[in-house]
PDB file of C-alpha atoms in Angstrom:
ATOM      1  CA  MET A  19     -72.274 -59.233  27.291  1.00 39.00           C
ATOM      2  CA  ALA A  20     -72.320 -57.741  24.962  1.00 44.00           C
ATOM      3  CA  ARG A  21     -68.956 -56.013  22.314  1.00 50.00           C
ATOM      4  CA  ALA A  22     -67.591 -52.807  23.402  1.00 51.00           C
ATOM      5  CA  GLY A  23     -68.641 -50.400  20.194  1.00 72.00           C
ATOM      6  CA  LEU A  24     -70.781 -53.119  18.628  1.00 87.00           C
ATOM      7  CA  ASP A  25     -74.491 -52.600  17.917  1.00 91.00           C
ATOM      8  CA  THR A  26     -77.516 -53.471  16.012  1.00 93.00           C
ATOM      9  CA  TYR A  27     -76.145 -50.417  13.167  1.00 94.00           C
ATOM     10  CA  THR A  28     -72.637 -51.074  12.829  1.00 94.00           C
ATOM     11  CA  LEU A  29     -74.344 -55.335  12.317  1.00 95.00           C
ATOM     12  CA  VAL A  30     -76.720 -54.117   9.336  1.00 96.00           C
ATOM     13  CA  LEU A  31     -73.688 -51.555   7.657  1.00 96.00           C
ATOM     14  CA  ALA A  32     -71.609 -54.653   8.392  1.00 96.00           C
ATOM     15  CA  ALA A  33     -73.677 -57.161   6.685  1.00 97.00           C
ATOM     16  CA  ALA A  34     -75.076 -54.790   4.073  1.00 97.00           C
ATOM     17  CA  GLU A  35     -71.222 -53.969   2.649  1.00 97.00           C
ATOM     18  CA  LEU A  36     -71.417 -57.795   2.752  1.00 97.00           C
ATOM     19  CA  ALA A  37     -74.003 -58.624   0.529  1.00 97.00           C
ATOM     20  CA  ASP A  38     -72.783 -55.765  -1.696  1.00 97.00           C
ATOM     21  CA  GLU A  39     -69.127 -57.722  -1.947  1.00 96.00           C
ATOM     22  CA  GLN A  40     -70.611 -60.490  -2.167  1.00 95.00           C
ATOM     23  CA  GLY A  41     -74.365 -61.096  -2.850  1.00 93.00           C
ATOM     24  CA  VAL A  42     -77.009 -61.341  -0.235  1.00 93.00           C
ATOM     25  CA  GLN A  43     -77.239 -65.556   0.083  1.00 93.00           C
ATOM     26  CA  GLU A  44     -73.947 -65.216   1.403  1.00 93.00           C
ATOM     27  CA  VAL A  45     -74.925 -62.974   4.676  1.00 95.00           C
ATOM     28  CA  THR A  46     -74.376 -65.226   7.334  1.00 95.00           C
ATOM     29  CA  LEU A  47     -73.717 -64.868  11.041  1.00 95.00           C
ATOM     30  CA  ALA A  48     -70.374 -66.762  10.362  1.00 95.00           C
ATOM     31  CA  ALA A  49     -69.275 -64.398   7.813  1.00 96.00           C
ATOM     32  CA  LEU A  50     -70.851 -61.649   9.277  1.00 96.00           C
ATOM     33  CA  ALA A  51     -69.082 -61.781  12.769  1.00 95.00           C
ATOM     34  CA  ALA A  52     -65.634 -63.235  11.119  1.00 95.00           C
ATOM     35  CA  LYS A  53     -65.994 -59.568   9.566  1.00 94.00           C
ATOM     36  CA  LEU A  54     -66.299 -58.015  12.616  1.00 94.00           C
ATOM     37  CA  GLY A  55     -63.946 -60.155  14.620  1.00 93.00           C
ATOM     38  CA  VAL A  56     -65.789 -61.744  16.835  1.00 94.00           C
ATOM     39  CA  ARG A  57     -68.177 -64.663  17.476  1.00 93.00           C
ATOM     40  CA  PRO A  58     -70.947 -65.524  16.105  1.00 92.00           C
ATOM     41  CA  PRO A  59     -73.196 -65.575  19.533  1.00 91.00           C
ATOM     42  CA  SER A  60     -72.022 -62.069  20.141  1.00 89.00           C
ATOM     43  CA  LEU A  61     -74.365 -61.551  17.170  1.00 93.00           C
ATOM     44  CA  TYR A  62     -77.632 -62.296  19.066  1.00 91.00           C
ATOM     45  CA  ASN A  63     -77.176 -60.140  21.937  1.00 90.00           C
ATOM     46  CA  HIS A  64     -78.110 -57.531  18.915  1.00 92.00           C
ATOM     47  CA  ILE A  65     -80.478 -59.062  16.985  1.00 92.00           C
ATOM     48  CA  ASN A  66     -82.283 -62.325  17.024  1.00 91.00           C
ATOM     49  CA  GLY A  67     -80.299 -65.067  14.268  1.00 91.00           C
ATOM     50  CA  LEU A  68     -80.197 -64.452  10.410  1.00 92.00           C
ATOM     51  CA  ALA A  69     -84.344 -63.895   9.779  1.00 91.00           C
ATOM     52  CA  GLY A  70     -83.580 -61.049  11.894  1.00 92.00           C
ATOM     53  CA  LEU A  71     -81.014 -59.898  10.217  1.00 94.00           C
ATOM     54  CA  ARG A  72     -81.996 -60.623   7.012  1.00 93.00           C
ATOM     55  CA  THR A  73     -85.429 -57.784   8.149  1.00 93.00           C
ATOM     56  CA  LEU A  74     -83.035 -55.269   9.369  1.00 95.00           C
ATOM     57  CA  LEU A  75     -81.428 -55.462   6.321  1.00 95.00           C
ATOM     58  CA  ALA A  76     -84.235 -55.442   3.939  1.00 95.00           C
ATOM     59  CA  ILE A  77     -85.855 -51.966   6.292  1.00 96.00           C
ATOM     60  CA  HIS A  78     -82.082 -50.262   6.112  1.00 97.00           C
ATOM     61  CA  GLY A  79     -82.439 -51.273   2.536  1.00 97.00           C
ATOM     62  CA  LEU A  80     -85.361 -49.552   1.924  1.00 97.00           C
ATOM     63  CA  GLU A  81     -84.719 -46.427   4.082  1.00 97.00           C
ATOM     64  CA  GLN A  82     -82.227 -46.370   1.483  1.00 98.00           C
ATOM     65  CA  LEU A  83     -83.971 -46.724  -1.504  1.00 98.00           C
ATOM     66  CA  TYR A  84     -85.851 -44.218   0.066  1.00 98.00           C
ATOM     67  CA  ASP A  85     -83.122 -41.244   0.771  1.00 98.00           C
ATOM     68  CA  ALA A  86     -81.851 -41.630  -2.694  1.00 98.00           C
ATOM     69  CA  MET A  87     -85.502 -41.191  -4.156  1.00 98.00           C
ATOM     70  CA  SER A  88     -87.189 -39.051  -2.241  1.00 97.00           C
ATOM     71  CA  ALA A  89     -83.448 -36.814  -2.878  1.00 97.00           C
ATOM     72  CA  ALA A  90     -84.163 -37.246  -6.577  1.00 97.00           C
ATOM     73  CA  ALA A  91     -87.437 -36.471  -7.025  1.00 96.00           C
ATOM     74  CA  GLU A  92     -87.452 -33.452  -4.528  1.00 95.00           C
ATOM     75  CA  GLY A  93     -88.503 -30.167  -6.849  1.00 94.00           C
ATOM     76  CA  ALA A  94     -88.981 -32.103  -9.844  1.00 93.00           C
ATOM     77  CA  ARG A  95     -92.912 -32.123 -11.322  1.00 92.00           C
ATOM     78  CA  GLY A  96     -94.610 -34.766 -12.884  1.00 92.00           C
ATOM     79  CA  GLU A  97     -92.337 -36.367 -16.525  1.00 94.00           C
ATOM     80  CA  GLN A  98     -88.955 -34.890 -14.240  1.00 96.00           C
ATOM     81  CA  ALA A  99     -89.677 -36.342 -11.247  1.00 96.00           C
ATOM     82  CA  VAL A 100     -90.169 -39.691 -13.248  1.00 96.00           C
ATOM     83  CA  HIS A 101     -87.049 -40.163 -14.424  1.00 97.00           C
ATOM     84  CA  ALA A 102     -85.533 -38.234 -11.377  1.00 97.00           C
ATOM     85  CA  LEU A 103     -87.058 -40.789  -9.366  1.00 97.00           C
ATOM     86  CA  SER A 104     -86.323 -43.930 -11.927  1.00 97.00           C
ATOM     87  CA  GLN A 105     -82.622 -43.062 -12.362  1.00 97.00           C
ATOM     88  CA  ALA A 106     -81.878 -43.040  -8.730  1.00 98.00           C
ATOM     89  CA  TYR A 107     -83.542 -46.493  -8.263  1.00 98.00           C
ATOM     90  CA  ILE A 108     -81.195 -47.661 -10.322  1.00 97.00           C
ATOM     91  CA  GLY A 109     -78.888 -45.981  -9.166  1.00 97.00           C
ATOM     92  CA  PHE A 110     -79.090 -47.402  -5.879  1.00 98.00           C
ATOM     93  CA  ALA A 111     -79.497 -51.291  -7.444  1.00 97.00           C
ATOM     94  CA  ARG A 112     -76.093 -50.233  -9.129  1.00 96.00           C
ATOM     95  CA  GLN A 113     -74.518 -49.262  -6.472  1.00 97.00           C
ATOM     96  CA  HIS A 114     -75.832 -52.171  -3.895  1.00 97.00           C
ATOM     97  CA  PRO A 115     -76.722 -54.341  -6.267  1.00 96.00           C
ATOM     98  CA  GLY A 116     -76.526 -56.804  -2.711  1.00 95.00           C
ATOM     99  CA  LEU A 117     -78.532 -54.074  -0.462  1.00 96.00           C
ATOM    100  CA  TYR A 118     -81.642 -53.131  -3.281  1.00 96.00           C
ATOM    101  CA  GLU A 119     -82.090 -57.406  -3.494  1.00 94.00           C
ATOM    102  CA  THR A 120     -82.539 -56.985   0.445  1.00 93.00           C
ATOM    103  CA  THR A 121     -85.705 -55.309  -0.590  1.00 93.00           C
ATOM    104  CA  LEU A 122     -87.432 -57.545  -2.232  1.00 90.00           C
ATOM    105  CA  ARG A 123     -88.495 -59.489   0.124  1.00 79.00           C
ATOM    106  CA  ALA A 124     -92.283 -59.292   1.065  1.00 78.00           C
ATOM    107  CA  PRO A 125     -93.050 -58.436   5.020  1.00 76.00           C
ATOM    108  CA  GLU A 126     -94.539 -61.257   6.999  1.00 78.00           C
ATOM    109  CA  GLN A 127     -97.483 -60.108   8.201  1.00 78.00           C
ATOM    110  CA  GLY A 128     -97.256 -58.460  11.607  1.00 79.00           C
ATOM    111  CA  ASP A 129     -93.656 -57.273  10.473  1.00 84.00           C
ATOM    112  CA  THR A 130     -95.009 -53.348  10.211  1.00 91.00           C
ATOM    113  CA  ALA A 131     -91.393 -52.062  10.254  1.00 92.00           C
ATOM    114  CA  LEU A 132     -90.690 -53.359   7.246  1.00 93.00           C
ATOM    115  CA  GLU A 133     -93.685 -52.986   6.106  1.00 93.00           C
ATOM    116  CA  ALA A 134     -93.826 -49.129   6.929  1.00 94.00           C
ATOM    117  CA  ALA A 135     -90.553 -48.741   5.191  1.00 95.00           C
ATOM    118  CA  GLY A 136     -92.425 -50.143   1.939  1.00 93.00           C
ATOM    119  CA  GLY A 137     -94.628 -47.914   2.383  1.00 93.00           C
ATOM    120  CA  LYS A 138     -92.842 -44.812   2.301  1.00 96.00           C
ATOM    121  CA  VAL A 139     -91.281 -46.263  -0.914  1.00 95.00           C
ATOM    122  CA  LEU A 140     -95.385 -47.060  -1.865  1.00 93.00           C
ATOM    123  CA  SER A 141     -95.837 -43.317  -1.470  1.00 94.00           C
ATOM    124  CA  LEU A 142     -93.365 -41.817  -2.956  1.00 96.00           C
ATOM    125  CA  ILE A 143     -93.502 -43.240  -5.430  1.00 95.00           C
ATOM    126  CA  ILE A 144     -97.792 -42.829  -5.966  1.00 94.00           C
ATOM    127  CA  GLN A 145     -97.010 -38.769  -5.105  1.00 94.00           C
ATOM    128  CA  VAL A 146     -94.375 -38.306  -8.166  1.00 95.00           C
ATOM    129  CA  LEU A 147     -96.818 -40.060 -10.779  1.00 93.00           C
ATOM    130  CA  SER A 148    -100.000 -38.097  -9.330  1.00 90.00           C
ATOM    131  CA  CYS A 149     -99.726 -35.881 -11.148  1.00 90.00           C
ATOM    132  CA  PHE A 150    -101.047 -38.234 -13.956  1.00 91.00           C
ATOM    133  CA  GLY A 151    -104.672 -37.999 -12.471  1.00 90.00           C
ATOM    134  CA  LEU A 152    -104.878 -41.156 -12.658  1.00 90.00           C
ATOM    135  CA  ASP A 153    -107.528 -42.827  -9.972  1.00 90.00           C
ATOM    136  CA  GLU A 154    -106.095 -44.566  -6.546  1.00 89.00           C
ATOM    137  CA  GLU A 155    -106.730 -48.192  -8.167  1.00 91.00           C
ATOM    138  CA  GLY A 156    -105.255 -46.887 -11.230  1.00 90.00           C
ATOM    139  CA  ASN A 157    -101.676 -45.572  -9.767  1.00 90.00           C
ATOM    140  CA  LEU A 158    -101.248 -48.447  -7.485  1.00 91.00           C
ATOM    141  CA  HIS A 159    -101.718 -50.653 -11.487  1.00 92.00           C
ATOM    142  CA  ALA A 160     -99.075 -47.892 -12.939  1.00 94.00           C
ATOM    143  CA  VAL A 161     -96.527 -48.126  -9.322  1.00 94.00           C
ATOM    144  CA  ARG A 162     -97.018 -52.098 -10.426  1.00 94.00           C
ATOM    145  CA  GLY A 163     -95.661 -51.522 -13.855  1.00 95.00           C
ATOM    146  CA  LEU A 164     -93.374 -48.724 -12.713  1.00 96.00           C
ATOM    147  CA  ARG A 165     -91.266 -51.678 -10.291  1.00 94.00           C
ATOM    148  CA  SER A 166     -91.509 -53.669 -13.062  1.00 95.00           C
ATOM    149  CA  ILE A 167     -89.646 -52.092 -15.167  1.00 97.00           C
ATOM    150  CA  LEU A 168     -87.634 -51.083 -13.087  1.00 97.00           C
ATOM    151  CA  HIS A 169     -86.362 -54.800 -11.384  1.00 95.00           C
ATOM    152  CA  GLY A 170     -86.325 -55.274 -14.030  1.00 96.00           C
ATOM    153  CA  PHE A 171     -84.081 -53.412 -16.485  1.00 96.00           C
ATOM    154  CA  SER A 172     -81.892 -53.820 -12.702  1.00 95.00           C
ATOM    155  CA  ALA A 173     -81.819 -57.439 -13.009  1.00 94.00           C
ATOM    156  CA  LEU A 174     -80.643 -57.512 -16.033  1.00 95.00           C
ATOM    157  CA  GLU A 175     -78.001 -54.954 -15.673  1.00 94.00           C
ATOM    158  CA  ASN A 176     -77.209 -56.882 -12.684  1.00 91.00           C
ATOM    159  CA  GLN A 177     -76.577 -60.366 -14.676  1.00 89.00           C
ATOM    160  CA  GLY A 178     -74.774 -58.801 -17.293  1.00 89.00           C
ATOM    161  CA  GLY A 179     -77.250 -59.664 -19.931  1.00 92.00           C
ATOM    162  CA  PHE A 180     -77.355 -56.494 -21.286  1.00 91.00           C
ATOM    163  CA  GLY A 181     -74.585 -56.986 -23.929  1.00 87.00           C
ATOM    164  CA  MET A 182     -74.847 -55.300 -26.248  1.00 89.00           C
ATOM    165  CA  PRO A 183     -72.466 -51.527 -26.480  1.00 87.00           C
ATOM    166  CA  LEU A 184     -75.344 -49.491 -26.361  1.00 90.00           C
ATOM    167  CA  ASP A 185     -75.307 -46.952 -23.767  1.00 94.00           C
ATOM    168  CA  LEU A 186     -78.095 -47.864 -20.905  1.00 94.00           C
ATOM    169  CA  ASN A 187     -78.837 -44.777 -19.418  1.00 94.00           C
ATOM    170  CA  VAL A 188     -79.592 -43.705 -22.366  1.00 96.00           C
ATOM    171  CA  SER A 189     -82.247 -47.391 -22.801  1.00 95.00           C
ATOM    172  CA  LEU A 190     -83.176 -46.049 -19.536  1.00 96.00           C
ATOM    173  CA  THR A 191     -84.697 -42.977 -20.980  1.00 96.00           C
ATOM    174  CA  ARG A 192     -86.290 -44.329 -23.584  1.00 96.00           C
ATOM    175  CA  LEU A 193     -87.667 -46.940 -21.818  1.00 96.00           C
ATOM    176  CA  ILE A 194     -89.036 -44.300 -18.462  1.00 97.00           C
ATOM    177  CA  ARG A 195     -90.617 -42.366 -21.670  1.00 96.00           C
ATOM    178  CA  ALA A 196     -92.277 -44.970 -23.624  1.00 96.00           C
ATOM    179  CA  TYR A 197     -94.382 -45.585 -19.833  1.00 96.00           C
ATOM    180  CA  ILE A 198     -94.919 -42.221 -19.448  1.00 95.00           C
ATOM    181  CA  ALA A 199     -96.466 -41.615 -22.885  1.00 93.00           C
ATOM    182  CA  GLY A 200     -98.663 -45.701 -21.909  1.00 92.00           C
ATOM    183  CA  ILE A 201     -99.644 -43.785 -18.477  1.00 91.00           C
ATOM    184  CA  ARG A 202    -101.042 -40.554 -19.762  1.00 86.00           C
ATOM    185  CA  CYS A 203    -103.192 -43.033 -21.714  1.00 84.00           C
ATOM    186  CA  MET A 204    -104.336 -45.798 -18.743  1.00 74.00           C
ATOM    187  CA  GLY A 205    -107.304 -43.576 -18.221  1.00 61.00           C
ATOM    188  CA  GLU A 206    -108.295 -43.903 -22.281  1.00 57.00           C
ATOM    189  CA  GLY A 207    -109.718 -47.729 -23.192  1.00 46.00           C
ATOM    190  CA  ALA A 208    -108.158 -49.041 -20.881  1.00 51.00           C
ATOM    191  CA  ASP A 209    -111.514 -51.338 -19.366  1.00 50.00           C
ATOM    192  CA  GLU A 210    -111.678 -52.189 -23.632  1.00 47.00           C
ATOM    193  CA  LEU A 211    -108.275 -54.407 -23.083  1.00 43.00           C
ATOM    194  CA  GLU A 212    -109.685 -56.126 -19.589  1.00 48.00           C
TER     195      GLU A 212
END
């Protein structure tokens, strides 16, 4: 019988806290059970083992990331929207390093819930980048580029890779400006480089 007050959402929130505090690799069923004050077998009433928990964490992380980026970009247009979305992404990764790491997980074939959560994030980024007039393939290349920039920045910052005494937010702003300048050139002579 399931413990009163314990549900899947409560488990996911507790696991997200563990991930942010100790790292996603430290999120185990034993650690989660200890945090919640229950025995590990009790968790199986709500989740499908550790793999199921990690999938739920990834979905939760993507939903939270989407909410942060969507709220930041709301009402913004063009370059302003790209900057707002980018700052929200980095802010999420700073606030929730463990949960952010779960968002990088590629869905297994047939995992429609994780695909849908990732698809919302992708659609939002495409929508924000649509002001640059790229074709469908160009949009996807631009999304890959922005995701690479933002993840690389997040990963380096999280690992202490930016040791110089420079304002990281200024670096991020300059990086996004350079990215936007590159997007503006994507249609002009891009085929010559391929």
